[in-house]
PDB file of C-alpha atoms in Angstrom:
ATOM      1  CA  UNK T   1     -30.538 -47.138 -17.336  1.00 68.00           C
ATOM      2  CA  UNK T   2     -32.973 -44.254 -18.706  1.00 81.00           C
ATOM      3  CA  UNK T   3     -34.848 -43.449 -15.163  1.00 94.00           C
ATOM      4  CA  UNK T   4     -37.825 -41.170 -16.035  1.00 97.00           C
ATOM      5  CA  UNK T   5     -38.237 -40.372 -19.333  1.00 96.00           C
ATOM      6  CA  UNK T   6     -40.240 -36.826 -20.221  1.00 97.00           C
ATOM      7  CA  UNK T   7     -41.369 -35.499 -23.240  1.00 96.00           C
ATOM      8  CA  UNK T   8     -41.038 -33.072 -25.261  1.00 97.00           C
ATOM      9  CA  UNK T   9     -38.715 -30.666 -23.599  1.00 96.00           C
ATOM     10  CA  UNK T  10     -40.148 -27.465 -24.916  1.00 97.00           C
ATOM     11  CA  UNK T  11     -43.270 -25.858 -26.068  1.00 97.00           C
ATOM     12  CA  UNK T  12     -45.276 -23.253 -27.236  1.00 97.00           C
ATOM     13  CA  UNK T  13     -49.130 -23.693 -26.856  1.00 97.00           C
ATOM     14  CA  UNK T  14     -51.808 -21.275 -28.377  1.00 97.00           C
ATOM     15  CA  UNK T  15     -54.463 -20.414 -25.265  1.00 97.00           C
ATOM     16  CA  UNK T  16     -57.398 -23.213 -26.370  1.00 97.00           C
ATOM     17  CA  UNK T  17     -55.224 -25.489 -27.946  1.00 97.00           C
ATOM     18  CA  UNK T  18     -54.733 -28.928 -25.877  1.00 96.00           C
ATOM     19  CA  UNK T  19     -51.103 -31.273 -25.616  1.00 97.00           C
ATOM     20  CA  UNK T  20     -50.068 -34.409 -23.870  1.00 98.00           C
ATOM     21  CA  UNK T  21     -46.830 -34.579 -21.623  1.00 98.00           C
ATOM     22  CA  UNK T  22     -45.144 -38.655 -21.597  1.00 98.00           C
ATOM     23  CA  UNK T  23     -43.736 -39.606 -19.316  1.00 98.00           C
ATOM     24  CA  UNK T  24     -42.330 -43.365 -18.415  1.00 98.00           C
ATOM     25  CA  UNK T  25     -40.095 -44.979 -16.059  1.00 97.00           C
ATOM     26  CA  UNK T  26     -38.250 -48.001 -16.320  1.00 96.00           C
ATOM     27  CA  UNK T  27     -37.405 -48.752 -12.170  1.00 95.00           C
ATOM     28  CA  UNK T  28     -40.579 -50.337 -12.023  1.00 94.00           C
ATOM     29  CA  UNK T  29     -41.681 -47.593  -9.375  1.00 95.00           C
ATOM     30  CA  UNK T  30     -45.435 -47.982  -8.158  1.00 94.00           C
ATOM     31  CA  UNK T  31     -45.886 -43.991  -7.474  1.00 95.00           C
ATOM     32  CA  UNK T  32     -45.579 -41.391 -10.265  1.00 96.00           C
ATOM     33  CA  UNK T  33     -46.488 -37.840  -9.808  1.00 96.00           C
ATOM     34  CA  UNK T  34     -46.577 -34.525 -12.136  1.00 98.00           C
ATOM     35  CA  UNK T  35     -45.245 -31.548 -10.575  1.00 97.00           C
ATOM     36  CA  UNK T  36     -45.241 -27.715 -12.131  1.00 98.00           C
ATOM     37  CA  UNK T  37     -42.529 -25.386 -11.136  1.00 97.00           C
ATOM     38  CA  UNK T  38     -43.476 -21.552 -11.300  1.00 95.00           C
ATOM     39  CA  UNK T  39     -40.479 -18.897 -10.373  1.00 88.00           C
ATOM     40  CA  UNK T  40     -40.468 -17.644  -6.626  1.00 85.00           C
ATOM     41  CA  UNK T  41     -42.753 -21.216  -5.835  1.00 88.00           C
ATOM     42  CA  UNK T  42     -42.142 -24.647  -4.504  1.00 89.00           C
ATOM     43  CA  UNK T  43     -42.816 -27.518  -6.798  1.00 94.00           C
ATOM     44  CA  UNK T  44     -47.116 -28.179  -6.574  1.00 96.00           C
ATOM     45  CA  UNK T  45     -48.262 -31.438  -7.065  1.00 95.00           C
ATOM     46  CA  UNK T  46     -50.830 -31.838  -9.976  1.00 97.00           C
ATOM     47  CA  UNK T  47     -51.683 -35.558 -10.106  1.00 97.00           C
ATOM     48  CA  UNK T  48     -50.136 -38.728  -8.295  1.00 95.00           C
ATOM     49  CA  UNK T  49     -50.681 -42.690  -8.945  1.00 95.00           C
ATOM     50  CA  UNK T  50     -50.254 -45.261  -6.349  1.00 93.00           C
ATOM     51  CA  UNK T  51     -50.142 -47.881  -9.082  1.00 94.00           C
ATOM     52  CA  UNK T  52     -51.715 -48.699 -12.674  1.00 94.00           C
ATOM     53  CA  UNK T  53     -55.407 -48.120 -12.943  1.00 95.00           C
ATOM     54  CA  UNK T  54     -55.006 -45.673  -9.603  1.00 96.00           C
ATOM     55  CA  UNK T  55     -54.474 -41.661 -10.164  1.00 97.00           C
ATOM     56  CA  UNK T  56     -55.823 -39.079  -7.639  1.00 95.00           C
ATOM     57  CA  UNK T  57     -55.432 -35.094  -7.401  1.00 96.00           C
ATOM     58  CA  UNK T  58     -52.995 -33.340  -5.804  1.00 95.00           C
ATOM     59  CA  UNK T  59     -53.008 -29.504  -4.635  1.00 93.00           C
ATOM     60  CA  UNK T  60     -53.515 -27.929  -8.171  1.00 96.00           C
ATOM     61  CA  UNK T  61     -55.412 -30.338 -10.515  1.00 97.00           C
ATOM     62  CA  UNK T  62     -57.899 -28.213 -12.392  1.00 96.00           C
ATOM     63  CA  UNK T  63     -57.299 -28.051 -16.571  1.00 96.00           C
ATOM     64  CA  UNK T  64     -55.225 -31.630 -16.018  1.00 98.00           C
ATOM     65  CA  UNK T  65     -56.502 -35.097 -16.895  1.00 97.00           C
ATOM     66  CA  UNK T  66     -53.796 -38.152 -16.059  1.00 98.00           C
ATOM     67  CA  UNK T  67     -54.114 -41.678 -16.887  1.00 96.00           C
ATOM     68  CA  UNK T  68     -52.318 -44.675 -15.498  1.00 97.00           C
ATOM     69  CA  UNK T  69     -52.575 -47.733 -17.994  1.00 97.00           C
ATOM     70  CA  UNK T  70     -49.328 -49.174 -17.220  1.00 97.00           C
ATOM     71  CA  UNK T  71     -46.906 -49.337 -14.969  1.00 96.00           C
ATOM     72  CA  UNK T  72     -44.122 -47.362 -16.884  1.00 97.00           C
ATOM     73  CA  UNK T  73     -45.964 -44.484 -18.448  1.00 98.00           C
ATOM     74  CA  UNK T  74     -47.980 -41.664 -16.769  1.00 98.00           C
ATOM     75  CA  UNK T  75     -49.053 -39.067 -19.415  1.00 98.00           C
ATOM     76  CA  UNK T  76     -50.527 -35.675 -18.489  1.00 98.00           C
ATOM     77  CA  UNK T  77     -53.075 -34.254 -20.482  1.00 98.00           C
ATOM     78  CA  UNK T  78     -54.089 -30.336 -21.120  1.00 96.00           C
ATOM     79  CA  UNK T  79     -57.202 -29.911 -21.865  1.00 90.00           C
ATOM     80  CA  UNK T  80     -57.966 -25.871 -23.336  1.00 94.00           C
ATOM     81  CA  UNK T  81     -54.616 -24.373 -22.550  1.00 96.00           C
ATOM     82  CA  UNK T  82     -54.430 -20.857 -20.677  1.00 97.00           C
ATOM     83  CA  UNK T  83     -51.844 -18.430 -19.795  1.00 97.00           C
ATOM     84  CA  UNK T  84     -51.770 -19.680 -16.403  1.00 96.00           C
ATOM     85  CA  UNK T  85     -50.744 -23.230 -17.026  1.00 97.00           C
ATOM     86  CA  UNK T  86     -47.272 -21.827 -18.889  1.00 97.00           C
ATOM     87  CA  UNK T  87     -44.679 -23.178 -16.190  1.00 97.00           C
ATOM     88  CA  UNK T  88     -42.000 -26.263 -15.976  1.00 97.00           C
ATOM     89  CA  UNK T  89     -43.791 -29.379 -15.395  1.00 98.00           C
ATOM     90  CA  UNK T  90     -42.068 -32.478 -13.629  1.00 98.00           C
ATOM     91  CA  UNK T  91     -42.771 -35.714 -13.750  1.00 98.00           C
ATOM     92  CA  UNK T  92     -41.069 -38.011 -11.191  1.00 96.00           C
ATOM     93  CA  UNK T  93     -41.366 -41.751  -9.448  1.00 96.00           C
ATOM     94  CA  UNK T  94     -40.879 -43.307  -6.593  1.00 94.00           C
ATOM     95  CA  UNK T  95     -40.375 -46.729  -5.125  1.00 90.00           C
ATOM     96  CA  UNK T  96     -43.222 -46.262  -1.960  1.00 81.00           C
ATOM     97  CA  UNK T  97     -44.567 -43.109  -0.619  1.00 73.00           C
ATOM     98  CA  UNK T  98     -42.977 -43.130   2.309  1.00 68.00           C
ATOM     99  CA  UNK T  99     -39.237 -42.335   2.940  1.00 65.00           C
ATOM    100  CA  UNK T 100     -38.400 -42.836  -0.712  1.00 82.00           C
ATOM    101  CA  UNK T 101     -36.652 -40.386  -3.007  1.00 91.00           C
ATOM    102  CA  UNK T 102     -38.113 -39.005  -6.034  1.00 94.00           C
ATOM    103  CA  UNK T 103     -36.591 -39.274  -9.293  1.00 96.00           C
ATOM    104  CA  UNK T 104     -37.105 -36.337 -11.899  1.00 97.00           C
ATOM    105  CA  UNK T 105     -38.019 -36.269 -15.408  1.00 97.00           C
ATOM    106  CA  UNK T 106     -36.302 -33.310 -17.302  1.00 96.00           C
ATOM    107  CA  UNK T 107     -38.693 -31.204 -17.287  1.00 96.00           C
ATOM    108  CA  UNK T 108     -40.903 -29.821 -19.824  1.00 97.00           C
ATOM    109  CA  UNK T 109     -40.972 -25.904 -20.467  1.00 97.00           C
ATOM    110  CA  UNK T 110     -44.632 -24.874 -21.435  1.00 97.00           C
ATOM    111  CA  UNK T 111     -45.633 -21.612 -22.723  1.00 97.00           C
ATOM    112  CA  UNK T 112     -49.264 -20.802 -23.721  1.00 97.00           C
ATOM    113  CA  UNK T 113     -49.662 -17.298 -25.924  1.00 95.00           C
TER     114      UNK T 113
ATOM    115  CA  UNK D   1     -51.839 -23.527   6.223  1.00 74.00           C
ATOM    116  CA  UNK D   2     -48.590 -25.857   5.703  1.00 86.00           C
ATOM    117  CA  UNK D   3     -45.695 -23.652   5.231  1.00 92.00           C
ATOM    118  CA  UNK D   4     -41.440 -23.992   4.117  1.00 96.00           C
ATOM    119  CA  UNK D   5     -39.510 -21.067   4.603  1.00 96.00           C
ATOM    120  CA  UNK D   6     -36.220 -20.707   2.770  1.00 97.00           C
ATOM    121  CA  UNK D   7     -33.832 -18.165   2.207  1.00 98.00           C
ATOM    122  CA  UNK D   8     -34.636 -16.951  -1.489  1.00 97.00           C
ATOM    123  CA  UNK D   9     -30.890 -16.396  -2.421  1.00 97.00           C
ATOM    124  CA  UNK D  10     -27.197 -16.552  -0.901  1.00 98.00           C
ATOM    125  CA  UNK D  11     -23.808 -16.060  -2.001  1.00 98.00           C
ATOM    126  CA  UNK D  12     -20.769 -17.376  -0.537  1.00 98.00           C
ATOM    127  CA  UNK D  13     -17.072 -17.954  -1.375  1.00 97.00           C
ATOM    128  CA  UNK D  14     -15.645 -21.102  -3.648  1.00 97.00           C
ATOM    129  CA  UNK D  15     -13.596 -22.930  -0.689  1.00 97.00           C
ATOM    130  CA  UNK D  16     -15.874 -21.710   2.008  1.00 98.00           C
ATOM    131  CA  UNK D  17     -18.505 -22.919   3.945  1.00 98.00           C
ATOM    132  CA  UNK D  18     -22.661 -22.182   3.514  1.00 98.00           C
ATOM    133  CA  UNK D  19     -25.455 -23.158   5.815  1.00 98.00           C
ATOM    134  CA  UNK D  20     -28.850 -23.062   4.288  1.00 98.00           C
ATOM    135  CA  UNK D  21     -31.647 -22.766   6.638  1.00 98.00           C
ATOM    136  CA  UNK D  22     -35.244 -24.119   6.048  1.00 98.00           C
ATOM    137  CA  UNK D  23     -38.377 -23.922   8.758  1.00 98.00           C
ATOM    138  CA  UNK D  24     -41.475 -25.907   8.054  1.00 97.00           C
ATOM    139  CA  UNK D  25     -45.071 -25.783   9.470  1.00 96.00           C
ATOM    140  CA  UNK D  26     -46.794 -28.677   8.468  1.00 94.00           C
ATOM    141  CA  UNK D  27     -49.953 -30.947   9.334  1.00 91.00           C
ATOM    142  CA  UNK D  28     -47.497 -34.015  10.568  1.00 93.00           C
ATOM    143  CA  UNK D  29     -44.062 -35.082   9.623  1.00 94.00           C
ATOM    144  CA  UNK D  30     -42.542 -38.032   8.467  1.00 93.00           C
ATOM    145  CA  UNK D  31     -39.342 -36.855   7.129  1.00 94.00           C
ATOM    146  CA  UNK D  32     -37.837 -34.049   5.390  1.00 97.00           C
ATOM    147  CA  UNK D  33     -35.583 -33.689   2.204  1.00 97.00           C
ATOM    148  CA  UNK D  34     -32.846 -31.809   0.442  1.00 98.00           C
ATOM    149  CA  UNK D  35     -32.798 -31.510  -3.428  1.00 97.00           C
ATOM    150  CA  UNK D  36     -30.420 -29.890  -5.287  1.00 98.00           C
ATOM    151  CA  UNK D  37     -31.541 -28.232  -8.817  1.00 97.00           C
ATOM    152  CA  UNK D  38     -29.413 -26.920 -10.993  1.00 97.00           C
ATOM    153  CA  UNK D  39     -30.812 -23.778 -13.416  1.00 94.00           C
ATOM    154  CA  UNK D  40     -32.504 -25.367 -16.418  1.00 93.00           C
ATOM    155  CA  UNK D  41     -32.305 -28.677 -14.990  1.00 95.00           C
ATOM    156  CA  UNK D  42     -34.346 -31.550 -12.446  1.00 95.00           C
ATOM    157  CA  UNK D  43     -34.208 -32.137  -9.170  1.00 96.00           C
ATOM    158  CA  UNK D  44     -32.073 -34.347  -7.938  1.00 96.00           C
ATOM    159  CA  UNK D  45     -32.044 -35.760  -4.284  1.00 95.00           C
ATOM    160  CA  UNK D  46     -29.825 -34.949  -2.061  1.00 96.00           C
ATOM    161  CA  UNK D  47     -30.674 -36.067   1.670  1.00 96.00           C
ATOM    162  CA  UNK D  48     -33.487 -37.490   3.722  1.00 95.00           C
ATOM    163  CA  UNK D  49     -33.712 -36.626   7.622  1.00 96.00           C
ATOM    164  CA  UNK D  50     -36.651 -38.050  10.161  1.00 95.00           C
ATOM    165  CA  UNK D  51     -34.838 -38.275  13.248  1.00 96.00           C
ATOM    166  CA  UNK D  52     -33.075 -35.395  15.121  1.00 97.00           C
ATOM    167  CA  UNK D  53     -29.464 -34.626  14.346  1.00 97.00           C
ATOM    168  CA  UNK D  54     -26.914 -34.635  11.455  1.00 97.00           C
ATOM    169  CA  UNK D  55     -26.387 -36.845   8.861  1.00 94.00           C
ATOM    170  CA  UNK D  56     -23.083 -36.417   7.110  1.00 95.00           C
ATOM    171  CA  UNK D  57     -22.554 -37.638   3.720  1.00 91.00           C
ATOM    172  CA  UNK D  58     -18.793 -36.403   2.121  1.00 94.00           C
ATOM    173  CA  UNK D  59     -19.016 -32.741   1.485  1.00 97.00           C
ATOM    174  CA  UNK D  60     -22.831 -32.533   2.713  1.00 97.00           C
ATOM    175  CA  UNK D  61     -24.356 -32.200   5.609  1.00 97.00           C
ATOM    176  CA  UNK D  62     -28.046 -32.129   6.914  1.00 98.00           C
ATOM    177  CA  UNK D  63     -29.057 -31.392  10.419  1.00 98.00           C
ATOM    178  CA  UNK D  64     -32.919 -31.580  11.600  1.00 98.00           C
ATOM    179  CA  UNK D  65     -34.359 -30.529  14.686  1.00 98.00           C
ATOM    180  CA  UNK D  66     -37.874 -31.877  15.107  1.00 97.00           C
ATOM    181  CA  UNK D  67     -39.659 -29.866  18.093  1.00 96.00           C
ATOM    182  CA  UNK D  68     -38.158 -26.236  16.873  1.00 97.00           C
ATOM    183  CA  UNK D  69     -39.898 -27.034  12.795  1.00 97.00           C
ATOM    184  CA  UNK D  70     -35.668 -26.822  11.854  1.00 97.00           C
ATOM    185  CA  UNK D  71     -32.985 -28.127   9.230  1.00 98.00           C
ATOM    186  CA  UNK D  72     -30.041 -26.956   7.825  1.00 98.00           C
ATOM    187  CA  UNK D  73     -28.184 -28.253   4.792  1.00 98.00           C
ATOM    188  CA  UNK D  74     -24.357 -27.606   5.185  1.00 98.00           C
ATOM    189  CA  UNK D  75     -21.734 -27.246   2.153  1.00 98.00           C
ATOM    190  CA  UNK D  76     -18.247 -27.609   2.891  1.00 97.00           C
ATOM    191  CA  UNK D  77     -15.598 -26.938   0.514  1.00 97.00           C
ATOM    192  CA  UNK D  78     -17.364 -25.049  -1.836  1.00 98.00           C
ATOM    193  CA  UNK D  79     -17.076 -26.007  -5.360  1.00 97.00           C
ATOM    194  CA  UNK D  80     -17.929 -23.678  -8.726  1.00 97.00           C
ATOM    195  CA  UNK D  81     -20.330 -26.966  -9.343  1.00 97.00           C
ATOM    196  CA  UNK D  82     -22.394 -26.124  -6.366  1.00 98.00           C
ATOM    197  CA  UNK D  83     -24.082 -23.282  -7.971  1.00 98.00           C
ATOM    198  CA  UNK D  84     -27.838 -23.947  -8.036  1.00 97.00           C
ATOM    199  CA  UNK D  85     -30.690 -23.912  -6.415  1.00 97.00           C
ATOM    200  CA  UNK D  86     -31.743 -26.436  -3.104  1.00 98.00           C
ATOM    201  CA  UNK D  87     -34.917 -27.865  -2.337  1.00 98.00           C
ATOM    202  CA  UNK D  88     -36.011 -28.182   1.046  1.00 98.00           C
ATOM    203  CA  UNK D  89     -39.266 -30.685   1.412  1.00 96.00           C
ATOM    204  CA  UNK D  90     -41.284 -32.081   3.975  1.00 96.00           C
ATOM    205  CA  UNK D  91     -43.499 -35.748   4.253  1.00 93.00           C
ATOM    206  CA  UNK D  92     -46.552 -34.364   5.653  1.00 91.00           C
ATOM    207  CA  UNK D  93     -49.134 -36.734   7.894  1.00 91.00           C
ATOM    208  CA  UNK D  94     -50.390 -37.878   4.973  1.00 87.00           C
ATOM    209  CA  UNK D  95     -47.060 -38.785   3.629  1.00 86.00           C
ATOM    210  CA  UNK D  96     -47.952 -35.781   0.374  1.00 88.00           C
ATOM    211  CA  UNK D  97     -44.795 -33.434   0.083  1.00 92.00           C
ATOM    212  CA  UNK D  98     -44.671 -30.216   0.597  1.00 93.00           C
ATOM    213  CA  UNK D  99     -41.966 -27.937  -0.944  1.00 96.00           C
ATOM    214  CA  UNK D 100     -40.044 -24.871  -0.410  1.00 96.00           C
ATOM    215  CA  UNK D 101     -39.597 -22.003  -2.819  1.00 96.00           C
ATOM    216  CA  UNK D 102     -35.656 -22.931  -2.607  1.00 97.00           C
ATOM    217  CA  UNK D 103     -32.701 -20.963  -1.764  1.00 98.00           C
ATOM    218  CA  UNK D 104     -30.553 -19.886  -5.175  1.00 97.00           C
ATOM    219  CA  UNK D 105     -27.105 -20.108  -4.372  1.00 98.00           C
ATOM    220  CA  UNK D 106     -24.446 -18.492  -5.842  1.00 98.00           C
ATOM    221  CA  UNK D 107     -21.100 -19.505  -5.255  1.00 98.00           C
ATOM    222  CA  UNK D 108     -17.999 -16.631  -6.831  1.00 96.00           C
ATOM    223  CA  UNK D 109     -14.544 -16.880  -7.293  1.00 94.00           C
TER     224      UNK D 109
END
């Protein structure tokens, strides 16, 4: 049972340059959201999807793009890296929104130089 | 503003017993969360509270007190293992989580 699959783990962006983060589940979870992690902060949430076809912003969307083809995968996209988007990004799913726990991805370590 | 306060970092004792607090401020609640996040690693859940009280579960505890904004996560029995960081995390009114800055704990010998 593989959960939430993320990928790649690591890497090392020049500022400009653009990437895609995959991510895919295999509970058959309606909701999928992409978190970033930055020392001393909570988790913020970039992007969410209630379902396929359905993404909407969260708190800190700007230099993101998401798409939600599918049930199982959720990819984030980086459009013209900066500095300022080097953190530990999530991804995670969940059953509903309500009372439901998340399940994590890895986590992917992102530097941009 | 929506706010989760957390100690940033505590140390106990291996054997002992820790009590992390959080506080929230948030537009609405429909339940609040524990994670637990080991360095380098995800999050991984822990507990869910929505009505006032405890809720035990083996060598966890989490208590949550509605009208003071109040939970606790309690760790019995420390282990080595329990090193890491824990999430606090509340289901706002419009059932979007918010998240604490999480409380490092460091258990020693």
């Amino acid at each position: 049972n593989a959960g939430v699959t993320q990928t790649p783990k690591f890497r090392i962006l020049k500022i400009g340059q653009s990437m895609t983060l995959q991510c895919t589940q295999d509970m058959n979870h309606n909701y999928m959201y992409w978190y970033r992690q930055d020392p001393g902060m909570g988790l913020k949430l970039i992007y969410y999807s209630v379902g396929a076809g359905i993404t909407d912003k969260g708190e800190v969307p700007n230099g993101y793009n998401v798409s939600r083809s599918t049930t199982e995968d959720f990819p984030l996209r980086l459009e013209l890296a900066a500095p300022s988007q080097t953190s530990v990004y999530f991804c995670a799913s969940s059953r509903t929104e309500t009372n439901e726990k998340l399940f994590f991805g890895s986590g992917t370590q992102l530097s941009v130089l | 503003g929506q706010n989760i306060d957390q100690p940033t970092e505590m140390t106990a004792t291996e054997g002992a017993i820790v009590q992390i607090n959080c506080t929230y401020q948030t537009s609405g609640f429909n339940g609040l969360f524990w994670y637990q996040q080991h360095a380098g690693e995800a999050p991984t859940f822990l507990s869910y509270n929505v009505l006032d009280g405890l809720e035990e579960k083996g060598r966890f505890s989490s208590f949550l007190s509605r009208s003071k904004g109040y939970s606790y996560l309690l760790l019995k029995e420390l282990q080595m293992k329990d090193s890491a960081s824990y999430l606090c995390a509340v289901l706002d009114s419009n059932y979007q989580l918010i998240w604490g800055a999480g409380t490092k704990l460091i258990i020693k010998p």
